[in-house]
């Protein structure tokens, strides 16, 4: 019995040793025959978000950064969709404070009070009849051009000043940061005076705005100046909407309208683009239903939202000319083995991708996420067809009857069947039947397609306005043409403003 046990023990030892030997041999063979394991893949575009978050958490960059001025970008050629300009601070603009309740279209409760940040250029005439109200796009500040308080270039620097389209030797130009913004005017990042938590910002307790609310707030600033009638209401993009709304609210207080790359009715495609931007922003965990001001801002969502927006600001032909299908240069730690295809990157690989990445990176901490949400929503809601206006509880202002009601277009601007809403739009725009209007459209614009400017011109003419000037511009710059084409955009504005009303 003992002998059997000893034998079994010996056999067991031999078996375990054999197994270990075989395992070592197999492992050695595998190391020789199998390729070396690859390191874990790296994604710089993902790492960048994490590194930005770490910097913010470490307090290396104040948040929210949009409340602090930032220097002009060192590389203007890399900028866009806006020209480079320094972000304003409270010492470089003025504030109009409205202390009385302010009714809002979509709110049952009036806004208790608000501030409007503004800047001016030129001198107001003794008769106060040379004022031009310049309306901004979605994310621009009041700093349209350089001033003595802020000598940095403004977002419309080439169009405002002595001898320029808005000639400050002749006109007194006013530009505001719109209600809902984050550059001095009251917006979601402003302190809510009626918050239960002392000193807390509005966040998403801020009321939903309309373009008409934004326009009406500016009239209180005009009253502050004692300006009874504007020489002109001028705007591009969202500003083109606001220029129309301003004149519609008070036709007797606006001498001329300039609407550049604008619309009288937001299209489904533009609404879809802005919805996509808000969706990625609100999906950022840092957004926290809009109450993030004491923590990290939703910087990743803002970067992605800006990338989506940038795609709509330019055009395919410009991307082709500017970037083509060129690839970015490889970083020093990567190399391309001659004779083999370059290994594609899942992050930015093409130059166009690096451009979009740059634009998102530059913007994501410069503007308030909630302001983007609220103002872009106001753009979506904009619709000047008569049924839409009536649904808001607004009534068209009384205007003198047109001498030629139902005037057909002076020439057909449509290349296809007129849209079914054209008649309703014409009726909604009837208060503007006597106001000289300049409309500029851009053939390469995909955000506000040229069809929208054509239908605006047609609708105004159908309403009896025989003083509509319409120009359609070429070029490859898309929606951003109003920022770039100084010769054609500036020349058209200068000529129109010089016409006798």
Coordinates of C-alpha atoms in Angstrom, one line a residue:
X1 CA 0.0 0.0 0.0
X2 CA 2.8 2.4 0.9
X3 CA 4.7 1.5 -2.2
X4 CA 1.7 2.3 -4.3
X5 CA 1.3 5.7 -2.7
X6 CA 4.9 6.5 -3.2
X7 CA 4.6 5.5 -6.8
X8 CA 1.6 7.7 -7.3
X9 CA 3.4 10.6 -5.8
X10 CA 6.4 10.2 -8.1
X11 CA 4.1 9.9 -11.1
X12 CA 2.3 13.0 -10.1
X13 CA 5.5 15.0 -9.8
X14 CA 6.7 13.9 -13.2
X15 CA 3.3 14.8 -14.7
X16 CA 3.3 18.4 -13.3
X17 CA 6.9 19.0 -14.4
X18 CA 6.1 17.8 -17.9
X19 CA 3.1 20.1 -18.1
X20 CA 5.2 23.1 -17.1
X21 CA 7.9 22.2 -19.6
X22 CA 5.4 21.8 -22.4
X23 CA 3.8 25.1 -21.5
X24 CA 7.1 26.9 -21.5
X25 CA 7.9 25.5 -24.9
X26 CA 4.6 26.5 -26.4
X27 CA 4.9 30.0 -25.0
X28 CA 8.4 30.3 -26.5
X29 CA 7.3 29.1 -29.9
X30 CA 4.4 31.6 -29.8
X31 CA 6.7 34.5 -29.0
X32 CA 8.8 33.5 -32.0
X33 CA 6.0 33.0 -34.5
X34 CA 3.3 35.5 -33.4
X35 CA 3.7 39.3 -34.1
X36 CA 4.4 41.6 -31.3
X37 CA 1.3 43.0 -29.6
X38 CA 0.5 46.5 -30.7
X39 CA 0.2 49.3 -28.2
X40 CA -3.2 50.6 -27.4
X41 CA -4.5 53.0 -30.0
X42 CA -4.3 56.8 -29.3
X43 CA -6.9 59.3 -30.3
X44 CA -5.6 62.9 -30.0
X45 CA -9.0 64.4 -30.7
X46 CA -10.4 62.6 -27.6
X47 CA -7.3 63.4 -25.5
X48 CA -7.7 67.1 -26.3
X49 CA -11.2 67.1 -24.6
X50 CA -9.8 65.4 -21.5
X51 CA -6.8 67.7 -21.3
X52 CA -9.0 70.8 -21.6
X53 CA -11.2 69.4 -18.8
X54 CA -8.1 68.8 -16.7
X55 CA -7.0 72.4 -17.2
X56 CA -10.4 73.7 -16.2
X57 CA -10.5 71.6 -13.2
X58 CA -7.0 72.7 -12.2
X59 CA -8.1 76.3 -12.5
X60 CA -5.5 77.1 -15.1
X61 CA -8.2 78.8 -17.2
X62 CA -11.1 80.7 -15.6
X63 CA -14.6 79.5 -16.3
X64 CA -16.7 80.8 -17.8
X65 CA -14.0 82.3 -20.1
X66 CA -16.6 84.2 -22.2
X67 CA -16.8 86.7 -19.3
X68 CA -13.2 87.7 -19.7
X69 CA -11.6 89.5 -22.6
X70 CA -9.3 87.4 -24.9
X71 CA -6.5 88.6 -27.2
X72 CA -6.9 88.9 -30.9
X73 CA -5.9 85.6 -32.5
X74 CA -2.3 85.6 -33.7
X75 CA -3.1 83.9 -36.9
X76 CA -5.9 85.7 -38.7
X77 CA -5.6 83.4 -41.8
X78 CA -6.8 80.5 -39.6
X79 CA -9.8 82.4 -38.4
X80 CA -13.4 82.1 -39.5
X81 CA -16.3 82.1 -39.5
X82 CA -15.8 85.5 -37.9
X83 CA -12.8 87.8 -38.5
X84 CA -10.4 87.8 -35.5
X85 CA -11.4 90.4 -32.8
X86 CA -10.8 90.8 -29.1
X87 CA -13.6 89.9 -26.9
X88 CA -15.0 93.0 -25.1
X89 CA -14.9 93.7 -21.4
X90 CA -17.0 96.1 -19.3
X91 CA -14.6 99.0 -19.8
X92 CA -14.9 98.9 -23.6
X93 CA -18.7 99.2 -24.0
X94 CA -21.5 101.1 -22.5
X95 CA -24.6 99.8 -20.7
X96 CA -28.2 100.9 -21.1
X97 CA -30.2 99.7 -18.1
X98 CA -34.0 99.2 -18.4
X99 CA -35.5 99.1 -15.0
X100 CA -39.2 98.7 -15.9
X101 CA -41.0 95.4 -16.6
X102 CA -40.5 94.2 -20.2
X103 CA -43.2 92.0 -21.8
X104 CA -42.0 89.0 -23.8
X105 CA -43.9 87.2 -26.5
X106 CA -43.5 83.6 -25.1
X107 CA -43.6 84.5 -21.4
X108 CA -46.7 85.2 -19.3
X109 CA -44.4 87.1 -16.8
X110 CA -42.7 90.3 -18.0
X111 CA -39.0 90.4 -17.7
X112 CA -38.2 92.4 -14.6
X113 CA -35.3 94.4 -16.0
X114 CA -32.4 94.1 -18.4
X115 CA -29.2 95.6 -19.6
X116 CA -28.1 96.2 -23.2
X117 CA -24.4 96.5 -24.0
X118 CA -23.7 98.9 -26.9
X119 CA -21.0 100.8 -28.7
X120 CA -21.3 103.7 -31.1
X121 CA -19.3 105.3 -33.9
X122 CA -19.6 108.7 -35.5
X123 CA -21.7 111.7 -34.1
X124 CA -25.4 112.0 -33.7
X125 CA -26.7 115.0 -35.6
X126 CA -28.5 117.8 -33.8
X127 CA -31.7 116.6 -35.5
X128 CA -30.9 113.0 -34.4
X129 CA -31.8 111.8 -37.9
X130 CA -28.6 110.1 -39.0
X131 CA -28.6 107.0 -36.8
X132 CA -28.1 103.5 -38.1
X133 CA -28.9 100.5 -35.9
X134 CA -26.5 97.7 -36.8
X135 CA -27.8 94.2 -35.9
X136 CA -25.4 91.4 -35.2
X137 CA -25.3 87.7 -36.1
X138 CA -25.9 85.0 -33.5
X139 CA -22.6 85.1 -31.5
X140 CA -21.2 88.5 -32.2
X141 CA -20.6 91.2 -29.6
X142 CA -21.4 94.9 -29.8
X143 CA -17.8 95.4 -31.0
X144 CA -18.4 95.9 -34.7
X145 CA -15.4 98.1 -35.2
X146 CA -12.5 99.5 -33.3
X147 CA -13.1 102.4 -30.9
X148 CA -11.0 104.6 -28.6
X149 CA -12.1 102.4 -25.7
X150 CA -11.3 99.2 -27.6
X151 CA -8.8 99.7 -30.5
X152 CA -8.9 96.0 -31.5
X153 CA -10.6 95.2 -34.8
X154 CA -14.3 94.5 -34.7
X155 CA -16.4 91.8 -36.5
X156 CA -17.4 94.3 -39.2
X157 CA -14.2 96.4 -39.1
X158 CA -14.0 96.8 -42.9
X159 CA -17.5 98.1 -43.2
X160 CA -17.8 100.7 -40.3
X161 CA -15.7 103.8 -40.3
X162 CA -14.7 106.9 -42.2
X163 CA -15.4 106.5 -45.9
X164 CA -16.7 102.9 -45.5
X165 CA -20.1 101.4 -46.2
X166 CA -21.4 102.7 -42.9
X167 CA -19.6 106.0 -43.2
X168 CA -19.1 107.5 -39.7
X169 CA -18.4 110.9 -41.2
X170 CA -22.1 110.9 -42.2
X171 CA -23.9 108.4 -39.8
X172 CA -24.1 107.7 -36.1
X173 CA -23.8 103.9 -35.9
X174 CA -25.1 101.9 -32.9
X175 CA -24.4 98.2 -32.4
X176 CA -25.6 96.2 -29.4
X177 CA -25.0 92.8 -27.9
X178 CA -28.5 91.3 -28.3
X179 CA -30.7 90.5 -25.4
X180 CA -29.9 86.9 -24.4
X181 CA -26.2 87.4 -25.3
X182 CA -23.2 87.0 -23.0
X183 CA -21.1 90.1 -23.8
X184 CA -22.6 92.7 -21.5
X185 CA -26.3 92.3 -22.3
X186 CA -28.7 90.4 -20.0
X187 CA -28.7 86.7 -20.8
X188 CA -28.7 83.3 -19.2
X189 CA -25.3 83.9 -17.6
X190 CA -26.6 87.1 -15.9
X191 CA -27.6 87.1 -12.2
X192 CA -31.2 86.4 -11.7
X193 CA -32.5 89.1 -9.3
X194 CA -35.4 86.9 -8.3
X195 CA -33.5 83.7 -7.7
X196 CA -34.1 81.9 -4.4
X197 CA -30.3 81.3 -4.4
X198 CA -28.6 84.7 -3.9
X199 CA -26.3 85.6 -6.8
X200 CA -27.3 82.7 -9.0
X201 CA -27.4 83.1 -12.7
X202 CA -30.6 82.6 -14.7
X203 CA -29.4 79.5 -16.4
X204 CA -32.3 77.8 -18.2
X205 CA -34.7 79.8 -16.0
X206 CA -34.1 82.5 -18.6
X207 CA -37.2 83.1 -20.7
X208 CA -37.5 81.9 -24.3
X209 CA -36.9 84.9 -26.6
X210 CA -38.1 85.9 -30.0
X211 CA -36.4 88.1 -32.6
X212 CA -39.2 90.6 -32.0
X213 CA -38.3 90.7 -28.3
X214 CA -34.7 91.4 -29.2
X215 CA -35.7 94.2 -31.6
X216 CA -38.1 95.8 -29.1
X217 CA -35.4 95.9 -26.4
X218 CA -33.3 97.9 -28.8
X219 CA -36.0 100.5 -29.2
X220 CA -35.7 101.4 -25.5
X221 CA -32.1 102.2 -26.2
X222 CA -33.1 104.4 -29.1
X223 CA -35.6 106.2 -26.8
X224 CA -32.7 106.7 -24.4
X225 CA -30.8 108.5 -27.1
X226 CA -33.9 110.5 -28.1
X227 CA -33.9 109.0 -31.6
X228 CA -37.4 109.1 -33.0
X229 CA -36.5 107.6 -36.4
X230 CA -33.6 105.6 -37.7
X231 CA -32.0 106.5 -40.9
X232 CA -31.6 102.7 -41.5
X233 CA -31.9 99.3 -39.9
X234 CA -29.0 97.2 -41.1
X235 CA -28.2 93.5 -40.4
X236 CA -26.7 90.4 -41.8
X237 CA -27.6 86.7 -41.1
X238 CA -29.6 86.8 -37.8
X239 CA -29.1 90.6 -38.1
X240 CA -31.0 90.5 -41.4
X241 CA -34.0 89.0 -39.5
X242 CA -33.7 91.6 -36.8
X243 CA -33.5 94.5 -39.3
X244 CA -36.8 93.3 -40.7
X245 CA -38.4 92.8 -37.3
X246 CA -37.3 96.3 -36.2
X247 CA -39.0 98.0 -39.2
X248 CA -42.1 95.8 -38.9
X249 CA -42.6 96.8 -35.2
X250 CA -42.4 100.5 -35.9
X251 CA -42.5 101.3 -39.7
X252 CA -42.7 105.0 -38.9
X253 CA -39.4 104.8 -37.0
X254 CA -37.2 103.2 -39.7
X255 CA -36.2 105.0 -42.8
X256 CA -34.5 102.1 -44.7
X257 CA -33.9 98.4 -44.3
X258 CA -30.8 96.5 -45.3
X259 CA -31.0 92.7 -45.0
X260 CA -28.0 90.7 -46.1
X261 CA -28.0 86.9 -46.2
X262 CA -31.1 87.0 -44.1
X263 CA -34.6 85.7 -44.3
X264 CA -38.2 86.5 -43.2
X265 CA -38.9 82.8 -42.4
X266 CA -36.4 80.3 -41.0
X267 CA -36.3 77.3 -43.3
X268 CA -36.5 73.6 -42.1
X269 CA -32.9 73.0 -43.2
X270 CA -31.6 75.9 -41.1
X271 CA -33.7 74.8 -38.1
X272 CA -32.3 71.3 -38.5
X273 CA -28.7 72.5 -38.4
X274 CA -29.3 74.6 -35.3
X275 CA -31.1 71.7 -33.6
X276 CA -28.1 69.5 -34.2
X277 CA -25.9 72.1 -32.6
X278 CA -28.1 72.4 -29.6
X279 CA -28.4 68.6 -29.3
X280 CA -24.7 67.9 -29.1
X281 CA -24.3 70.8 -26.7
X282 CA -27.1 69.7 -24.4
X283 CA -25.8 66.1 -24.5
X284 CA -22.5 67.2 -22.9
X285 CA -22.6 66.0 -19.2
X286 CA -21.2 69.3 -18.1
X287 CA -24.3 71.2 -19.4
X288 CA -26.3 70.0 -16.4
X289 CA -29.6 71.3 -17.7
X290 CA -28.1 74.7 -18.1
X291 CA -26.9 75.2 -14.5
X292 CA -23.1 74.8 -14.9
X293 CA -21.9 78.3 -14.0
X294 CA -20.3 77.2 -10.7
X295 CA -18.6 74.3 -12.4
X296 CA -17.1 73.3 -15.7
X297 CA -18.7 74.6 -18.9
X298 CA -19.9 72.2 -21.6
X299 CA -16.8 72.8 -23.6
X300 CA -16.9 69.6 -25.6
X301 CA -20.5 70.1 -26.7
X302 CA -19.7 73.7 -27.6
X303 CA -16.7 72.6 -29.7
X304 CA -18.8 70.1 -31.6
X305 CA -21.7 72.6 -32.1
X306 CA -19.2 75.1 -33.6
X307 CA -17.9 72.5 -36.0
X308 CA -21.4 71.9 -37.2
X309 CA -22.0 75.6 -37.6
X310 CA -18.8 76.2 -39.4
X311 CA -19.7 73.8 -42.1
X312 CA -22.8 75.9 -42.9
X313 CA -20.8 79.2 -43.0
X314 CA -18.8 78.6 -46.0
X315 CA -19.3 76.6 -49.3
X316 CA -18.1 73.4 -50.9
X317 CA -16.3 75.2 -53.7
X318 CA -14.3 77.2 -51.2
X319 CA -13.3 74.1 -49.3
X320 CA -12.2 72.6 -52.6
X321 CA -10.1 75.6 -53.4
X322 CA -8.7 76.1 -49.9
X323 CA -8.1 72.5 -48.7
X324 CA -9.0 70.0 -51.5
X325 CA -8.3 66.5 -50.2
X326 CA -4.9 67.5 -48.7
X327 CA -3.8 65.6 -45.6
X328 CA -2.3 67.2 -42.5
X329 CA 1.4 66.9 -41.9
X330 CA 2.4 64.0 -39.7
X331 CA 3.7 64.8 -36.2
X332 CA 7.3 64.1 -35.4
X333 CA 6.5 60.8 -33.6
X334 CA 4.8 59.4 -36.7
X335 CA 6.4 58.5 -40.0
X336 CA 5.2 57.3 -43.4
X337 CA 7.1 54.3 -44.7
X338 CA 7.8 54.9 -48.4
X339 CA 6.1 52.4 -50.7
X340 CA 3.2 51.8 -48.4
X341 CA -0.1 53.6 -48.1
X342 CA -0.2 56.1 -45.3
X343 CA -2.1 54.7 -42.3
X344 CA -5.3 56.8 -41.9
X345 CA -6.1 58.4 -38.6
X346 CA -9.6 58.1 -37.0
X347 CA -9.2 61.7 -35.7
X348 CA -8.4 64.6 -38.0
X349 CA -6.5 63.5 -41.0
X350 CA -7.6 65.9 -43.8
X351 CA -6.8 69.6 -43.7
X352 CA -10.5 70.4 -43.7
X353 CA -10.9 68.3 -40.5
X354 CA -8.0 70.2 -38.8
X355 CA -9.7 73.5 -39.8
X356 CA -13.0 72.5 -38.2
X357 CA -11.2 71.2 -35.1
X358 CA -9.4 74.5 -34.8
X359 CA -12.6 76.5 -35.1
X360 CA -14.3 74.5 -32.5
X361 CA -11.3 74.7 -30.2
X362 CA -11.1 78.5 -30.5
X363 CA -14.8 79.0 -29.8
X364 CA -15.7 76.5 -27.1
X365 CA -14.7 78.7 -24.2
X366 CA -15.4 82.1 -25.7
X367 CA -19.2 82.0 -25.8
X368 CA -21.9 81.0 -23.3
X369 CA -23.6 77.7 -24.2
X370 CA -27.0 78.8 -22.9
X371 CA -26.8 82.0 -25.0
X372 CA -26.2 79.8 -28.0
X373 CA -29.2 77.7 -27.2
X374 CA -31.6 80.6 -26.6
X375 CA -30.6 82.9 -29.4
X376 CA -30.4 80.0 -32.0
X377 CA -33.9 79.0 -30.8
X378 CA -35.1 82.6 -31.4
X379 CA -33.8 82.3 -35.0
X380 CA -35.7 79.0 -35.5
X381 CA -39.0 80.6 -34.3
X382 CA -38.7 83.6 -36.7
X383 CA -41.5 83.6 -39.2
X384 CA -43.1 86.7 -40.7
X385 CA -45.9 85.0 -42.6
X386 CA -49.2 86.5 -41.5
X387 CA -50.6 83.4 -39.8
X388 CA -47.4 83.0 -37.8
X389 CA -47.4 86.6 -36.7
X390 CA -51.1 86.4 -35.7
X391 CA -50.4 83.2 -33.6
X392 CA -48.0 85.3 -31.5
X393 CA -50.8 87.7 -30.7
X394 CA -49.2 90.4 -32.8
X395 CA -51.1 92.7 -35.1
X396 CA -49.5 94.3 -38.1
X397 CA -49.0 98.0 -37.4
X398 CA -51.2 100.4 -39.2
X399 CA -49.5 101.8 -42.3
X400 CA -50.7 104.1 -45.1
X401 CA -52.4 102.2 -47.8
X402 CA -50.1 101.3 -50.7
X403 CA -50.6 103.2 -53.9
X404 CA -50.2 100.0 -55.8
X405 CA -51.5 97.0 -53.8
X406 CA -50.6 93.6 -55.0
X407 CA -47.8 94.9 -57.2
X408 CA -46.2 91.9 -58.9
X409 CA -42.4 91.3 -58.8
X410 CA -40.6 93.8 -61.1
X411 CA -39.0 90.7 -62.5
X412 CA -39.3 87.1 -61.5
X413 CA -36.6 86.0 -59.1
X414 CA -37.9 82.4 -58.9
X415 CA -36.5 79.7 -61.2
X416 CA -39.3 77.4 -60.1
X417 CA -42.8 77.4 -58.8
X418 CA -43.2 80.1 -56.0
X419 CA -43.4 78.6 -52.5
X420 CA -46.9 78.0 -51.1
X421 CA -46.2 80.4 -48.2
X422 CA -45.3 83.4 -50.4
X423 CA -48.8 84.9 -50.3
X424 CA -48.9 84.6 -46.5
X425 CA -45.4 86.1 -46.3
X426 CA -46.5 89.0 -48.5
X427 CA -49.4 89.7 -46.2
X428 CA -47.2 89.5 -43.1
X429 CA -44.7 92.0 -44.6
X430 CA -47.4 94.5 -45.5
X431 CA -46.3 97.0 -42.9
X432 CA -43.1 97.4 -44.8
X433 CA -44.8 98.3 -48.1
X434 CA -43.5 101.9 -47.9
X435 CA -40.0 101.2 -46.6
X436 CA -37.1 101.3 -49.1
X437 CA -35.3 97.9 -48.7
X438 CA -32.0 96.5 -49.9
X439 CA -31.7 92.7 -50.0
X440 CA -28.5 90.9 -50.7
X441 CA -28.4 87.2 -51.5
X442 CA -25.3 85.0 -52.0
X443 CA -25.5 82.2 -54.5
X444 CA -23.1 79.9 -52.6
X445 CA -24.9 80.4 -49.2
X446 CA -26.1 77.0 -47.8
X447 CA -27.3 78.3 -44.4
X448 CA -29.6 81.1 -45.8
X449 CA -30.0 79.9 -49.4
X450 CA -30.4 82.6 -52.0
X451 CA -34.0 81.4 -52.6
X452 CA -34.9 82.9 -49.3
X453 CA -33.7 86.4 -50.3
X454 CA -35.5 86.0 -53.6
X455 CA -38.8 85.2 -51.9
X456 CA -38.3 88.1 -49.5
X457 CA -37.9 90.5 -52.4
X458 CA -40.9 89.0 -54.2
X459 CA -43.1 89.1 -51.1
X460 CA -42.2 92.8 -50.4
X461 CA -43.0 93.7 -54.0
X462 CA -46.3 91.7 -53.9
X463 CA -47.1 93.7 -50.7
X464 CA -46.8 96.9 -52.8
X465 CA -43.2 97.9 -52.1
X466 CA -41.8 99.3 -55.3
X467 CA -38.6 100.4 -53.7
X468 CA -37.0 97.0 -53.3
X469 CA -33.4 96.8 -54.4
X470 CA -32.2 93.2 -54.8
X471 CA -28.6 92.0 -55.7
X472 CA -27.4 88.5 -55.9
X473 CA -23.7 88.0 -55.3
X474 CA -21.4 85.2 -56.6
X475 CA -18.2 84.1 -55.1
X476 CA -17.3 81.0 -53.1
X477 CA -17.5 82.3 -49.5
X478 CA -21.0 81.1 -48.8
X479 CA -22.8 82.7 -45.8
X480 CA -19.7 84.5 -44.7
X481 CA -19.7 86.6 -47.8
X482 CA -21.1 89.5 -45.7
X483 CA -17.9 89.5 -43.7
X484 CA -15.5 89.2 -46.5
X485 CA -16.7 90.8 -49.8
X486 CA -16.0 94.4 -49.0
X487 CA -16.2 95.6 -52.6
X488 CA -19.6 94.2 -53.5
X489 CA -21.4 94.1 -50.1
X490 CA -19.9 97.4 -49.0
X491 CA -20.5 99.0 -52.4
X492 CA -24.2 97.9 -52.5
X493 CA -24.8 99.3 -48.9
X494 CA -23.0 102.6 -49.6
X495 CA -25.0 103.1 -52.8
X496 CA -28.3 102.2 -51.3
X497 CA -27.9 104.5 -48.2
X498 CA -27.0 107.4 -50.5
X499 CA -30.3 107.1 -52.4
X500 CA -32.9 109.7 -51.6
X501 CA -35.9 108.0 -49.8

